[in-house]
DNA sequence: TTATTAATTTTGTATTATAATATGCTTTAA
DNA sequence: TTAAAGCATATTATAATACAAAATTAATAA
């Protein structure tokens, strides 16, 4: 009945299962969810576990429950998309190419500004971290055994951190997910990886040189490249 | 013991109480939380209610619990700051002028890009909504009985909606909170409200005329004004 | 000393019972 | 006839208890 996932206790498994189903549209705002009693029966578990799952989903904005009325599905606009679980459920159910475009629009807002803030406020050790990621990218660009993707993620995460703004750094999971989806739609051509690494290196240098505008523009360019690639892909498939 | 808040059931009240305490630093990563049994005693409630509160806080990334180890506080970087409750707990405990600067840095990333997307993708009815908010601002600028703040919020929310990107619209609660904090630090001088309303009107027009770059620049300027005001205020107080 | 086993503590799950709440129906009175 | 009051009912909310599972610590035996 429930997909068993390692390291997740019963109520967490049910949360996952129901969350996925809700985001996939198996339960709508109109229909609502079955009653607690019915869910107990369906999953063959106690009310304790069901209720804890319901509470967790409610905490993520997916549902709400009231006596006599039962459990109702919240409007999708109330779902907390910046919750890692909700985001993964969304990707499981949506055509990822379309979501990817939304991701890139968001990255185009966040990351250039983060780079500018980093150029202004980063501490030296933050910039060292960024540079370390750049070095890893350079290595991965030529060494097939090293992971370009991991280095890329480290770069973008460390820039968010260097912005010294909690709200930017908080989006690291969002960016990570966006990068994961990106590589699913990228041909694994390592041809221009060296050039990509150098584009990242330029951003790092701009931050180190305390050039906010330059860092911002370079980051914008970087993400724009990915965007134009995706738009071409969308056009090709339609 | 617990601050009783209307319309909140017992486990939600405890969630609020513990959430506030955790964000305020009353429990640290090192110390962790009391055991479920102790919390039952402290609050004088059943384990059921305590556990449901714990689950909700865990769903928001504030804590995690394991058998024998008890309930531990997650690192603040793992807290889901885009959750409305967590955000309000944060504001209750932080010097709001400092958080306000972080808010504005974030708005400076999000809203200009949202305006640009709106100029590109908004439907006609979306733009009508924005215009309605602008009209309300114009009225509030001269009529003391009308709320400038409400109209302002409506404007920024409708631009986010018009971006036609879920991740942008999802941030409306974040923006609302940012605006709320802003007015706490703004002198209630209605002197230049007419000019402010016209600045908003220009953005609306740029969106209607499908001028993404212009809409973006105008929005940047709008938020930059607030930013420079806040930076002056921070300097003044230090 | 080291590996194994046992005891202990805490959360995880199940069960049962009762309270609170909201909805719709029925009765009653104007 | 109609509106108000009260009642029945379904569902979540809270409590209490019991036992299982997991992880740490202590004790034991080789």
Short mmCIF file of C-alpha atoms (C1' of nucleotides) in Angstrom, two decimals:
data_model
loop_
_atom_site.label_atom_id
_atom_site.label_comp_id
_atom_site.label_asym_id
_atom_site.label_seq_id
_atom_site.Cartn_x
_atom_site.Cartn_y
_atom_site.Cartn_z
CA UNK A 1 0.00 0.00 0.00
CA UNK A 2 2.60 2.52 1.07
CA UNK A 3 5.92 2.70 -0.72
CA UNK A 4 8.38 1.81 2.02
CA UNK A 5 11.31 4.20 2.16
CA UNK A 6 14.31 3.55 4.32
CA UNK A 7 14.76 5.68 7.44
CA UNK A 8 11.20 6.95 7.40
CA UNK A 9 8.84 6.01 10.19
CA UNK A 10 5.25 5.10 9.57
CA UNK A 11 3.69 8.55 9.87
CA UNK A 12 6.40 10.01 7.63
CA UNK A 13 5.75 7.35 5.01
CA UNK A 14 2.05 8.12 5.05
CA UNK A 15 2.86 11.84 4.84
CA UNK A 16 4.92 11.15 1.74
CA UNK A 17 2.27 8.97 0.20
CA UNK A 18 -0.62 11.37 0.82
CA UNK A 19 1.47 14.43 -0.06
CA UNK A 20 2.42 12.93 -3.39
CA UNK A 21 -1.21 11.99 -4.08
CA UNK A 22 -2.50 15.46 -3.21
CA UNK A 23 0.04 17.27 -5.37
CA UNK A 24 -0.64 14.82 -8.18
CA UNK A 25 -4.29 15.87 -8.03
CA UNK A 26 -5.68 12.55 -6.81
CA UNK A 27 -7.54 14.54 -4.16
CA UNK A 28 -8.98 17.92 -5.11
CA UNK A 29 -10.17 20.94 -3.17
CA UNK A 30 -13.74 19.90 -3.89
CA UNK A 31 -13.47 16.23 -3.04
CA UNK A 32 -11.27 16.61 0.02
CA UNK A 33 -9.59 13.66 1.69
CA UNK A 34 -11.17 10.56 3.20
CA UNK A 35 -11.91 10.75 6.91
CA UNK A 36 -9.29 9.71 9.43
CA UNK A 37 -11.17 6.48 10.01
CA UNK A 38 -11.15 5.66 6.30
CA UNK A 39 -7.46 6.43 5.99
CA UNK A 40 -6.77 4.12 8.94
CA UNK A 41 -8.54 1.34 7.11
CA UNK A 42 -6.97 2.05 3.71
CA UNK A 43 -3.45 2.02 5.07
CA UNK A 44 -4.16 -0.54 7.76
CA UNK A 45 -2.66 1.63 10.48
CA UNK A 46 -3.71 3.31 13.69
CA UNK A 47 -5.36 6.71 13.99
CA UNK A 48 -2.26 7.97 15.79
CA UNK A 49 -0.11 7.56 12.69
CA UNK A 50 -2.77 8.97 10.37
CA UNK A 51 -3.30 12.04 12.51
CA UNK A 52 0.43 12.74 12.74
CA UNK A 53 0.67 12.56 8.97
CA UNK A 54 -2.31 14.89 8.63
CA UNK A 55 -0.68 17.37 11.01
CA UNK A 56 2.56 17.36 9.03
CA UNK A 57 0.76 17.94 5.75
CA UNK A 58 -1.24 20.73 7.37
CA UNK A 59 2.02 22.29 8.56
CA UNK A 60 3.18 22.36 4.94
CA UNK A 61 -0.04 24.07 3.86
CA UNK A 62 -1.44 21.19 1.82
CA UNK A 63 -4.51 20.41 3.90
CA UNK A 64 -6.58 21.53 6.83
CA UNK A 65 -9.00 19.63 9.01
CA UNK A 66 -11.93 20.58 11.17
CA UNK A 67 -14.34 18.60 13.30
CA UNK A 68 -17.37 17.30 11.49
CA UNK A 69 -16.10 18.74 8.18
CA UNK A 70 -13.22 16.35 7.71
CA UNK A 71 -9.93 16.89 5.93
CA UNK A 72 -9.94 19.35 3.05
CA UNK A 73 -7.27 20.06 0.46
CA UNK A 74 -5.98 23.63 0.45
CA UNK A 75 -5.73 25.59 -2.75
CA UNK A 76 -2.42 24.90 -4.52
CA UNK A 77 -1.51 28.56 -4.08
CA UNK A 78 -1.35 27.92 -0.33
CA UNK A 79 1.04 24.99 -0.61
CA UNK A 80 4.51 25.82 0.67
CA UNK A 81 6.52 25.21 -2.50
CA UNK A 82 9.76 26.09 -0.74
CA UNK A 83 9.40 23.02 1.42
CA UNK A 84 11.77 20.37 0.11
CA UNK A 85 9.19 17.58 0.30
CA UNK A 86 6.47 19.56 -1.43
CA UNK A 87 8.91 20.51 -4.16
CA UNK A 88 9.85 16.89 -4.77
CA UNK A 89 6.20 15.86 -4.88
CA UNK A 90 5.61 18.62 -7.42
CA UNK A 91 8.41 17.36 -9.64
CA UNK A 92 7.04 13.84 -9.43
CA UNK A 93 3.76 14.97 -10.90
CA UNK A 94 4.52 17.82 -13.29
CA UNK A 95 6.05 17.80 -16.74
CA UNK A 96 9.51 18.81 -15.63
CA UNK A 97 10.38 20.87 -18.69
CA UNK A 98 7.63 23.34 -17.85
CA UNK A 99 8.60 23.52 -14.18
CA UNK A 100 12.21 23.96 -15.24
CA UNK A 101 11.34 27.20 -16.99
CA UNK A 102 9.70 28.48 -13.80
CA UNK A 103 12.82 27.42 -11.90
CA UNK A 104 15.06 29.35 -14.25
CA UNK A 105 12.89 32.47 -14.05
CA UNK A 106 13.27 32.27 -10.31
CA UNK A 107 17.01 31.63 -10.45
CA UNK A 108 17.31 34.64 -12.75
CA UNK A 109 15.83 36.73 -9.96
CA UNK A 110 17.72 35.24 -7.04
CA UNK A 111 21.22 34.35 -8.10
CA UNK A 112 22.41 37.55 -9.81
CA UNK A 113 21.26 39.52 -6.78
CA UNK A 114 22.95 36.99 -4.50
CA UNK A 115 26.18 37.44 -6.44
CA UNK A 116 25.92 41.21 -6.07
CA UNK A 117 25.33 40.91 -2.33
CA UNK A 118 28.24 38.49 -2.08
CA UNK A 119 30.51 41.02 -3.79
CA UNK A 120 29.41 43.54 -1.20
CA UNK A 121 29.15 41.55 2.01
CA UNK A 122 30.99 38.22 1.67
CA UNK A 123 33.68 37.43 4.18
CA UNK A 124 37.05 36.24 2.91
CA UNK A 125 36.39 32.67 3.96
CA UNK A 126 33.11 32.70 2.01
CA UNK A 127 34.98 33.68 -1.14
CA UNK A 128 37.55 30.97 -0.49
CA UNK A 129 34.67 28.49 -0.51
CA UNK A 130 33.44 29.79 -3.84
CA UNK A 131 36.93 29.56 -5.27
CA UNK A 132 37.24 26.00 -4.05
CA UNK A 133 34.09 25.14 -6.00
CA UNK A 134 35.52 26.83 -9.08
CA UNK A 135 38.68 24.76 -8.81
CA UNK A 136 36.56 21.62 -8.54
CA UNK A 137 34.71 22.63 -11.69
CA UNK A 138 37.97 23.17 -13.55
CA UNK A 139 39.12 19.70 -12.57
CA UNK A 140 35.79 18.10 -13.42
CA UNK A 141 35.79 19.79 -16.83
CA UNK A 142 38.63 17.58 -17.96
CA UNK A 143 38.58 14.66 -15.54
CA UNK A 144 35.67 12.33 -16.43
CA UNK A 145 35.75 10.69 -13.00
CA UNK A 146 35.05 13.98 -11.17
CA UNK A 147 31.48 15.27 -10.94
CA UNK A 148 30.86 18.57 -12.72
CA UNK A 149 27.37 18.60 -11.28
CA UNK A 150 28.52 18.42 -7.66
CA UNK A 151 31.02 21.22 -8.20
CA UNK A 152 28.36 23.32 -9.91
CA UNK A 153 26.00 22.84 -6.97
CA UNK A 154 28.76 23.75 -4.53
CA UNK A 155 29.45 26.93 -6.47
CA UNK A 156 25.87 28.18 -6.48
CA UNK A 157 25.30 27.19 -2.87
CA UNK A 158 28.41 28.97 -1.70
CA UNK A 159 27.41 32.15 -3.54
CA UNK A 160 24.04 32.07 -1.79
CA UNK A 161 25.82 31.63 1.50
CA UNK A 162 28.24 34.46 0.72
CA UNK A 163 25.30 36.83 0.23
CA UNK A 164 25.10 36.83 4.03
CA UNK A 165 21.33 36.98 3.81
CA UNK A 166 19.36 34.15 5.41
CA UNK A 167 16.53 34.37 2.91
CA UNK A 168 18.86 33.81 -0.01
CA UNK A 169 20.77 30.97 1.60
CA UNK A 170 17.48 29.36 2.54
CA UNK A 171 16.81 28.82 -1.17
CA UNK A 172 19.76 26.44 -1.58
CA UNK A 173 17.48 23.40 -1.65
CA UNK A 174 15.36 25.08 -4.27
CA UNK A 175 18.45 25.79 -6.39
CA UNK A 176 19.72 22.27 -5.85
CA UNK A 177 16.44 20.87 -7.11
CA UNK A 178 16.54 23.24 -10.08
CA UNK A 179 20.04 22.06 -10.97
CA UNK A 180 18.97 18.43 -10.66
CA UNK A 181 16.13 18.99 -13.06
CA UNK A 182 18.42 20.88 -15.39
CA UNK A 183 20.86 18.05 -15.91
CA UNK A 184 17.99 15.74 -16.76
CA UNK A 185 17.41 17.88 -19.83
CA UNK A 186 21.02 18.54 -20.72
CA UNK A 187 22.89 16.44 -23.20
CA UNK A 188 25.94 15.10 -21.40
CA UNK A 189 28.29 16.86 -23.81
CA UNK A 190 31.44 17.73 -21.94
CA UNK A 191 32.62 19.70 -24.95
CA UNK A 192 32.18 23.18 -23.50
CA UNK A 193 32.64 22.30 -19.84
CA UNK A 194 35.96 24.13 -19.76
CA UNK A 195 34.28 27.32 -20.98
CA UNK A 196 31.50 26.88 -18.40
CA UNK A 197 34.05 26.53 -15.62
CA UNK A 198 35.73 29.75 -16.73
CA UNK A 199 32.38 31.58 -16.74
CA UNK A 200 32.00 30.56 -13.11
CA UNK A 201 35.57 31.61 -12.37
CA UNK A 202 34.83 35.10 -13.68
CA UNK A 203 31.95 35.46 -11.24
CA UNK A 204 34.18 34.37 -8.39
CA UNK A 205 36.77 36.93 -9.41
CA UNK A 206 34.20 39.71 -9.61
CA UNK A 207 33.05 38.85 -6.08
CA UNK A 208 36.62 38.79 -4.82
CA UNK A 209 37.26 42.16 -6.49
CA UNK A 210 34.13 43.55 -4.85
CA UNK A 211 32.39 44.36 -8.12
CA UNK A 212 28.66 43.84 -7.38
CA UNK A 213 27.33 44.98 -10.74
CA UNK A 214 29.83 42.88 -12.67
CA UNK A 215 29.13 39.81 -10.56
CA UNK A 216 25.42 40.32 -11.08
CA UNK A 217 25.73 40.67 -14.85
CA UNK A 218 27.96 37.64 -15.19
CA UNK A 219 25.56 35.51 -13.16
CA UNK A 220 22.62 36.74 -15.21
CA UNK A 221 24.45 35.76 -18.37
CA UNK A 222 25.21 32.31 -16.99
CA UNK A 223 21.58 31.53 -16.21
CA UNK A 224 20.34 33.17 -19.39
CA UNK A 225 22.39 30.66 -21.33
CA UNK A 226 20.55 27.80 -19.65
CA UNK A 227 17.24 29.60 -20.22
CA UNK A 228 17.75 30.01 -23.95
CA UNK A 229 18.71 26.37 -24.19
CA UNK A 230 15.51 25.32 -22.44
CA UNK A 231 13.31 27.61 -24.51
CA UNK A 232 14.77 26.09 -27.65
CA UNK A 233 14.06 22.64 -26.23
CA UNK A 234 10.46 23.59 -25.45
CA UNK A 235 9.97 24.97 -28.95
CA UNK A 236 11.51 21.85 -30.46
CA UNK A 237 9.14 19.54 -28.63
CA UNK A 238 5.97 21.45 -29.43
CA UNK B 1 1.33 28.53 30.60
CA UNK B 2 0.41 28.70 26.95
CA UNK B 3 -0.75 31.96 25.44
CA UNK B 4 -4.29 31.16 24.35
CA UNK B 5 -5.02 32.32 20.84
CA UNK B 6 -8.49 32.27 19.39
CA UNK B 7 -9.26 29.67 16.73
CA UNK B 8 -6.20 27.59 17.52
CA UNK B 9 -6.62 24.14 18.94
CA UNK B 10 -4.40 22.80 21.69
CA UNK B 11 -1.67 21.23 19.57
CA UNK B 12 -1.50 24.37 17.41
CA UNK B 13 -1.14 26.56 20.48
CA UNK B 14 1.70 24.39 21.74
CA UNK B 15 3.27 24.50 18.27
CA UNK B 16 3.16 28.28 18.41
CA UNK B 17 4.54 28.42 21.89
CA UNK B 18 7.42 26.02 21.26
CA UNK B 19 8.12 27.48 17.81
CA UNK B 20 8.44 30.96 19.24
CA UNK B 21 10.70 29.69 22.02
CA UNK B 22 12.96 27.80 19.64
CA UNK B 23 13.37 30.73 17.24
CA UNK B 24 13.97 33.02 20.22
CA UNK B 25 16.87 30.77 21.20
CA UNK B 26 15.38 29.46 24.43
CA UNK B 27 16.31 25.99 23.20
CA UNK B 28 19.57 25.55 21.32
CA UNK B 29 20.97 22.89 19.01
CA UNK B 30 23.17 21.70 21.87
CA UNK B 31 20.56 21.63 24.63
CA UNK B 32 17.70 20.24 22.56
CA UNK B 33 14.14 20.15 23.81
CA UNK B 34 12.74 18.44 26.90
CA UNK B 35 11.42 14.93 26.40
CA UNK B 36 7.82 14.40 25.37
CA UNK B 37 7.02 13.33 28.91
CA UNK B 38 8.48 16.53 30.35
CA UNK B 39 6.59 18.68 27.86
CA UNK B 40 3.37 16.90 28.83
CA UNK B 41 4.01 17.83 32.42
CA UNK B 42 5.10 21.41 31.71
CA UNK B 43 2.04 22.17 29.63
CA UNK B 44 -0.25 19.89 31.59
CA UNK B 45 -1.50 18.15 28.47
CA UNK B 46 -1.54 14.68 26.96
CA UNK B 47 1.22 13.11 24.91
CA UNK B 48 -1.09 13.12 21.90
CA UNK B 49 -1.15 16.91 21.79
CA UNK B 50 2.58 17.23 22.43
CA UNK B 51 3.47 14.76 19.72
CA UNK B 52 1.25 16.50 17.19
CA UNK B 53 2.96 19.79 17.96
CA UNK B 54 6.36 18.14 17.63
CA UNK B 55 5.38 16.71 14.25
CA UNK B 56 4.25 20.11 12.99
CA UNK B 57 7.47 21.77 14.09
CA UNK B 58 9.45 18.97 12.47
CA UNK B 59 7.51 19.54 9.25
CA UNK B 60 8.66 23.16 9.33
CA UNK B 61 12.27 22.09 9.77
CA UNK B 62 12.73 23.40 13.31
CA UNK B 63 13.26 20.13 15.12
CA UNK B 64 13.73 16.42 14.67
CA UNK B 65 13.22 13.57 17.10
CA UNK B 66 14.61 10.08 17.41
CA UNK B 67 14.04 7.26 19.87
CA UNK B 68 16.21 7.36 22.92
CA UNK B 69 17.87 10.62 21.77
CA UNK B 70 14.87 12.84 22.27
CA UNK B 71 13.91 16.01 20.46
CA UNK B 72 16.74 18.06 18.99
CA UNK B 73 16.70 21.56 17.53
CA UNK B 74 17.75 21.77 13.89
CA UNK B 75 20.33 24.30 12.76
CA UNK B 76 18.68 27.65 11.99
CA UNK B 77 19.81 27.28 8.38
CA UNK B 78 17.41 24.34 8.08
CA UNK B 79 14.38 26.27 9.34
CA UNK B 80 11.87 26.95 6.60
CA UNK B 81 11.85 30.75 6.70
CA UNK B 82 9.26 30.90 3.93
CA UNK B 83 6.72 29.34 6.26
CA UNK B 84 4.42 32.07 7.50
CA UNK B 85 4.52 30.91 11.12
CA UNK B 86 8.30 30.61 11.22
CA UNK B 87 8.62 34.06 9.72
CA UNK B 88 6.35 35.57 12.36
CA UNK B 89 8.30 33.83 15.14
CA UNK B 90 11.47 35.25 13.65
CA UNK B 91 10.10 38.77 13.68
CA UNK B 92 8.99 38.34 17.29
CA UNK B 93 12.56 37.66 18.32
CA UNK B 94 14.81 39.66 16.01
CA UNK B 95 15.56 43.36 15.90
CA UNK B 96 13.23 44.18 13.07
CA UNK B 97 15.36 46.89 11.51
CA UNK B 98 18.08 44.39 10.71
CA UNK B 99 15.63 41.83 9.34
CA UNK B 100 14.02 44.59 7.32
CA UNK B 101 17.24 45.14 5.40
CA UNK B 102 17.35 41.42 4.56
CA UNK B 103 13.72 41.66 3.46
CA UNK B 104 14.49 44.54 1.14
CA UNK B 105 17.50 42.80 -0.36
CA UNK B 106 15.20 39.90 -1.14
CA UNK B 107 12.45 42.11 -2.52
CA UNK B 108 15.05 43.78 -4.72
CA UNK B 109 15.72 40.38 -6.25
CA UNK B 110 12.15 39.17 -6.57
CA UNK B 111 9.89 42.05 -7.43
CA UNK B 112 11.71 43.67 -10.37
CA UNK B 113 11.96 40.26 -12.01
CA UNK B 114 8.29 39.61 -11.23
CA UNK B 115 7.39 42.92 -12.90
CA UNK B 116 9.40 41.95 -15.97
CA UNK B 117 7.68 38.56 -16.15
CA UNK B 118 4.31 40.23 -15.69
CA UNK B 119 5.05 42.54 -18.64
CA UNK B 120 5.79 39.45 -20.68
CA UNK B 121 3.24 36.90 -19.52
CA UNK B 122 0.40 38.63 -17.62
CA UNK B 123 -3.13 38.10 -18.87
CA UNK B 124 -5.33 41.11 -19.38
CA UNK B 125 -7.37 40.39 -16.25
CA UNK B 126 -4.15 40.25 -14.22
CA UNK B 127 -3.24 43.74 -15.37
CA UNK B 128 -6.76 44.94 -14.56
CA UNK B 129 -6.16 43.76 -11.01
CA UNK B 130 -2.90 45.70 -10.79
CA UNK B 131 -4.62 48.79 -12.13
CA UNK B 132 -7.37 48.41 -9.56
CA UNK B 133 -4.73 48.49 -6.83
CA UNK B 134 -3.16 51.58 -8.37
CA UNK B 135 -6.53 53.33 -8.34
CA UNK B 136 -6.95 52.40 -4.69
CA UNK B 137 -3.54 53.89 -3.96
CA UNK B 138 -4.46 57.12 -5.72
CA UNK B 139 -7.60 57.39 -3.63
CA UNK B 140 -5.78 56.54 -0.40
CA UNK B 141 -3.13 59.13 -1.15
CA UNK B 142 -5.62 61.94 -0.56
CA UNK B 143 -8.41 60.28 1.44
CA UNK B 144 -7.26 59.78 5.05
CA UNK B 145 -9.96 57.17 5.69
CA UNK B 146 -8.69 54.82 2.96
CA UNK B 147 -5.72 52.54 3.68
CA UNK B 148 -2.62 53.23 1.62
CA UNK B 149 -1.02 50.16 3.10
CA UNK B 150 -3.77 47.80 1.96
CA UNK B 151 -3.63 49.20 -1.55
CA UNK B 152 0.16 48.90 -1.58
CA UNK B 153 -0.05 45.27 -0.55
CA UNK B 154 -2.67 44.60 -3.21
CA UNK B 155 -0.40 46.12 -5.83
CA UNK B 156 2.65 44.06 -5.02
CA UNK B 157 0.62 40.86 -4.60
CA UNK B 158 -1.11 41.32 -7.94
CA UNK B 159 2.23 41.87 -9.70
CA UNK B 160 3.52 38.62 -8.23
CA UNK B 161 0.38 36.89 -9.44
CA UNK B 162 0.70 38.45 -12.89
CA UNK B 163 4.19 36.97 -13.24
CA UNK B 164 2.37 33.70 -13.88
CA UNK B 165 5.05 31.83 -12.02
CA UNK B 166 4.01 29.85 -8.96
CA UNK B 167 7.31 30.37 -7.18
CA UNK B 168 6.99 34.12 -7.36
CA UNK B 169 3.35 34.21 -6.29
CA UNK B 170 4.19 31.87 -3.44
CA UNK B 171 6.26 34.68 -1.91
CA UNK B 172 3.23 36.93 -1.38
CA UNK B 173 3.14 36.18 2.35
CA UNK B 174 6.83 37.00 2.56
CA UNK B 175 6.25 40.33 0.79
CA UNK B 176 3.23 41.05 2.97
CA UNK B 177 5.32 40.53 6.08
CA UNK B 178 8.06 42.72 4.63
CA UNK B 179 5.56 45.51 3.98
CA UNK B 180 4.16 45.18 7.49
CA UNK B 181 7.61 45.57 8.98
CA UNK B 182 8.31 48.49 6.66
CA UNK B 183 5.42 50.61 7.87
CA UNK B 184 6.54 50.08 11.44
CA UNK B 185 9.66 52.05 10.55
CA UNK B 186 8.06 54.60 8.29
CA UNK B 187 6.98 57.98 9.54
CA UNK B 188 3.28 58.30 8.75
CA UNK B 189 3.90 61.31 6.52
CA UNK B 190 1.28 61.33 3.80
CA UNK B 191 3.11 64.20 2.14
CA UNK B 192 4.54 62.29 -0.80
CA UNK B 193 1.87 59.60 -1.04
CA UNK B 194 0.60 61.07 -4.29
CA UNK B 195 4.06 60.75 -5.83
CA UNK B 196 4.37 57.18 -4.53
CA UNK B 197 1.03 56.27 -6.09
CA UNK B 198 2.21 57.65 -9.42
CA UNK B 199 5.43 55.61 -9.21
CA UNK B 200 3.27 52.52 -8.88
CA UNK B 201 1.07 53.68 -11.74
CA UNK B 202 4.11 53.91 -14.02
CA UNK B 203 4.96 50.27 -13.29
CA UNK B 204 1.42 49.25 -14.10
CA UNK B 205 1.59 51.13 -17.38
CA UNK B 206 4.90 49.54 -18.32
CA UNK B 207 3.39 46.11 -17.71
CA UNK B 208 0.33 46.95 -19.77
CA UNK B 209 2.56 48.25 -22.56
CA UNK B 210 4.55 45.03 -22.43
CA UNK B 211 7.83 46.69 -21.56
CA UNK B 212 9.65 44.16 -19.33
CA UNK B 213 12.89 46.09 -18.94
CA UNK B 214 11.11 49.32 -18.10
CA UNK B 215 8.82 47.61 -15.60
CA UNK B 216 11.84 45.98 -13.99
CA UNK B 217 13.78 49.23 -13.70
CA UNK B 218 10.84 51.12 -12.26
CA UNK B 219 10.25 48.44 -9.65
CA UNK B 220 13.94 48.40 -8.76
CA UNK B 221 13.82 52.15 -8.26
CA UNK B 222 10.75 51.88 -6.05
CA UNK B 223 12.33 49.39 -3.68
CA UNK B 224 15.69 51.14 -3.79
CA UNK B 225 13.99 54.20 -2.35
CA UNK B 226 12.81 52.20 0.64
CA UNK B 227 16.26 50.65 0.96
CA UNK B 228 18.07 53.98 1.09
CA UNK B 229 15.61 55.19 3.69
CA UNK B 230 16.27 52.15 5.85
CA UNK B 231 20.04 52.39 5.48
CA UNK B 232 19.88 56.00 6.62
CA UNK B 233 17.77 54.91 9.58
CA UNK B 234 20.26 52.18 10.51
CA UNK B 235 23.13 54.65 10.29
CA UNK B 236 21.22 57.17 12.36
CA UNK B 237 20.62 54.69 15.16
CA UNK B 238 24.18 53.40 15.35
"C1'" DT C 1 40.79 -6.33 26.20
"C1'" DT C 2 37.02 -7.26 23.35
"C1'" DA C 3 32.78 -9.05 21.95
"C1'" DT C 4 28.34 -10.12 23.45
"C1'" DT C 5 24.42 -9.54 26.10
"C1'" DA C 6 21.29 -7.19 29.02
"C1'" DA C 7 19.11 -3.13 30.95
"C1'" DT C 8 17.34 1.41 30.27
"C1'" DT C 9 15.47 5.43 28.20
"C1'" DT C 10 12.97 7.64 24.79
"C1'" DT C 11 10.21 7.85 20.80
"C1'" DG C 12 6.92 5.08 17.73
"C1'" DT C 13 2.48 2.78 17.17
"C1'" DA C 14 -1.91 0.90 18.60
"C1'" DT C 15 -6.26 0.96 21.10
"C1'" DT C 16 -10.02 2.75 23.51
"C1'" DA C 17 -12.74 6.25 25.48
"C1'" DT C 18 -14.66 10.70 25.82
"C1'" DA C 19 -15.02 15.72 24.57
"C1'" DA C 20 -15.68 19.38 21.36
"C1'" DT C 21 -17.41 21.08 17.14
"C1'" DA C 22 -20.08 21.82 13.20
"C1'" DT C 23 -23.86 20.42 10.23
"C1'" DG C 24 -28.41 19.30 9.16
"C1'" DC C 25 -32.94 18.01 10.80
"C1'" DT C 26 -36.82 18.43 13.63
"C1'" DT C 27 -39.64 20.45 16.52
"C1'" DT C 28 -41.75 24.36 18.41
"C1'" DA C 29 -43.70 28.83 18.85
"C1'" DA C 30 -44.96 33.29 16.95
"C1'" DT D 1 -45.64 30.00 7.04
"C1'" DT D 2 -41.52 31.00 8.99
"C1'" DA D 3 -37.89 31.63 12.13
"C1'" DA D 4 -35.80 30.09 16.21
"C1'" DA D 5 -34.46 26.60 19.34
"C1'" DG D 6 -33.00 22.29 20.34
"C1'" DC D 7 -31.54 17.61 19.10
"C1'" DA D 8 -29.15 13.95 16.52
"C1'" DT D 9 -25.10 12.82 14.12
"C1'" DA D 10 -20.61 12.65 12.07
"C1'" DT D 11 -16.01 13.95 12.48
"C1'" DT D 12 -12.01 15.75 14.48
"C1'" DA D 13 -9.69 16.86 19.20
"C1'" DT D 14 -7.81 15.29 23.40
"C1'" DA D 15 -6.69 11.96 26.90
"C1'" DA D 16 -5.02 7.76 28.87
"C1'" DT D 17 -2.77 3.42 28.63
"C1'" DA D 18 -0.12 -0.26 26.84
"C1'" DC D 19 3.38 -2.23 24.32
"C1'" DA D 20 6.94 -2.18 20.44
"C1'" DA D 21 11.16 -0.46 18.45
"C1'" DA D 22 15.38 1.86 18.55
"C1'" DA D 23 19.57 3.52 20.49
"C1'" DT D 24 22.56 4.18 24.22
"C1'" DT D 25 24.85 2.51 28.28
"C1'" DA D 26 26.21 -0.94 31.49
"C1'" DA D 27 27.38 -5.45 32.60
"C1'" DT D 28 29.15 -9.81 31.55
"C1'" DA D 29 31.82 -13.51 29.62
"C1'" DA D 30 35.45 -15.21 26.67
#
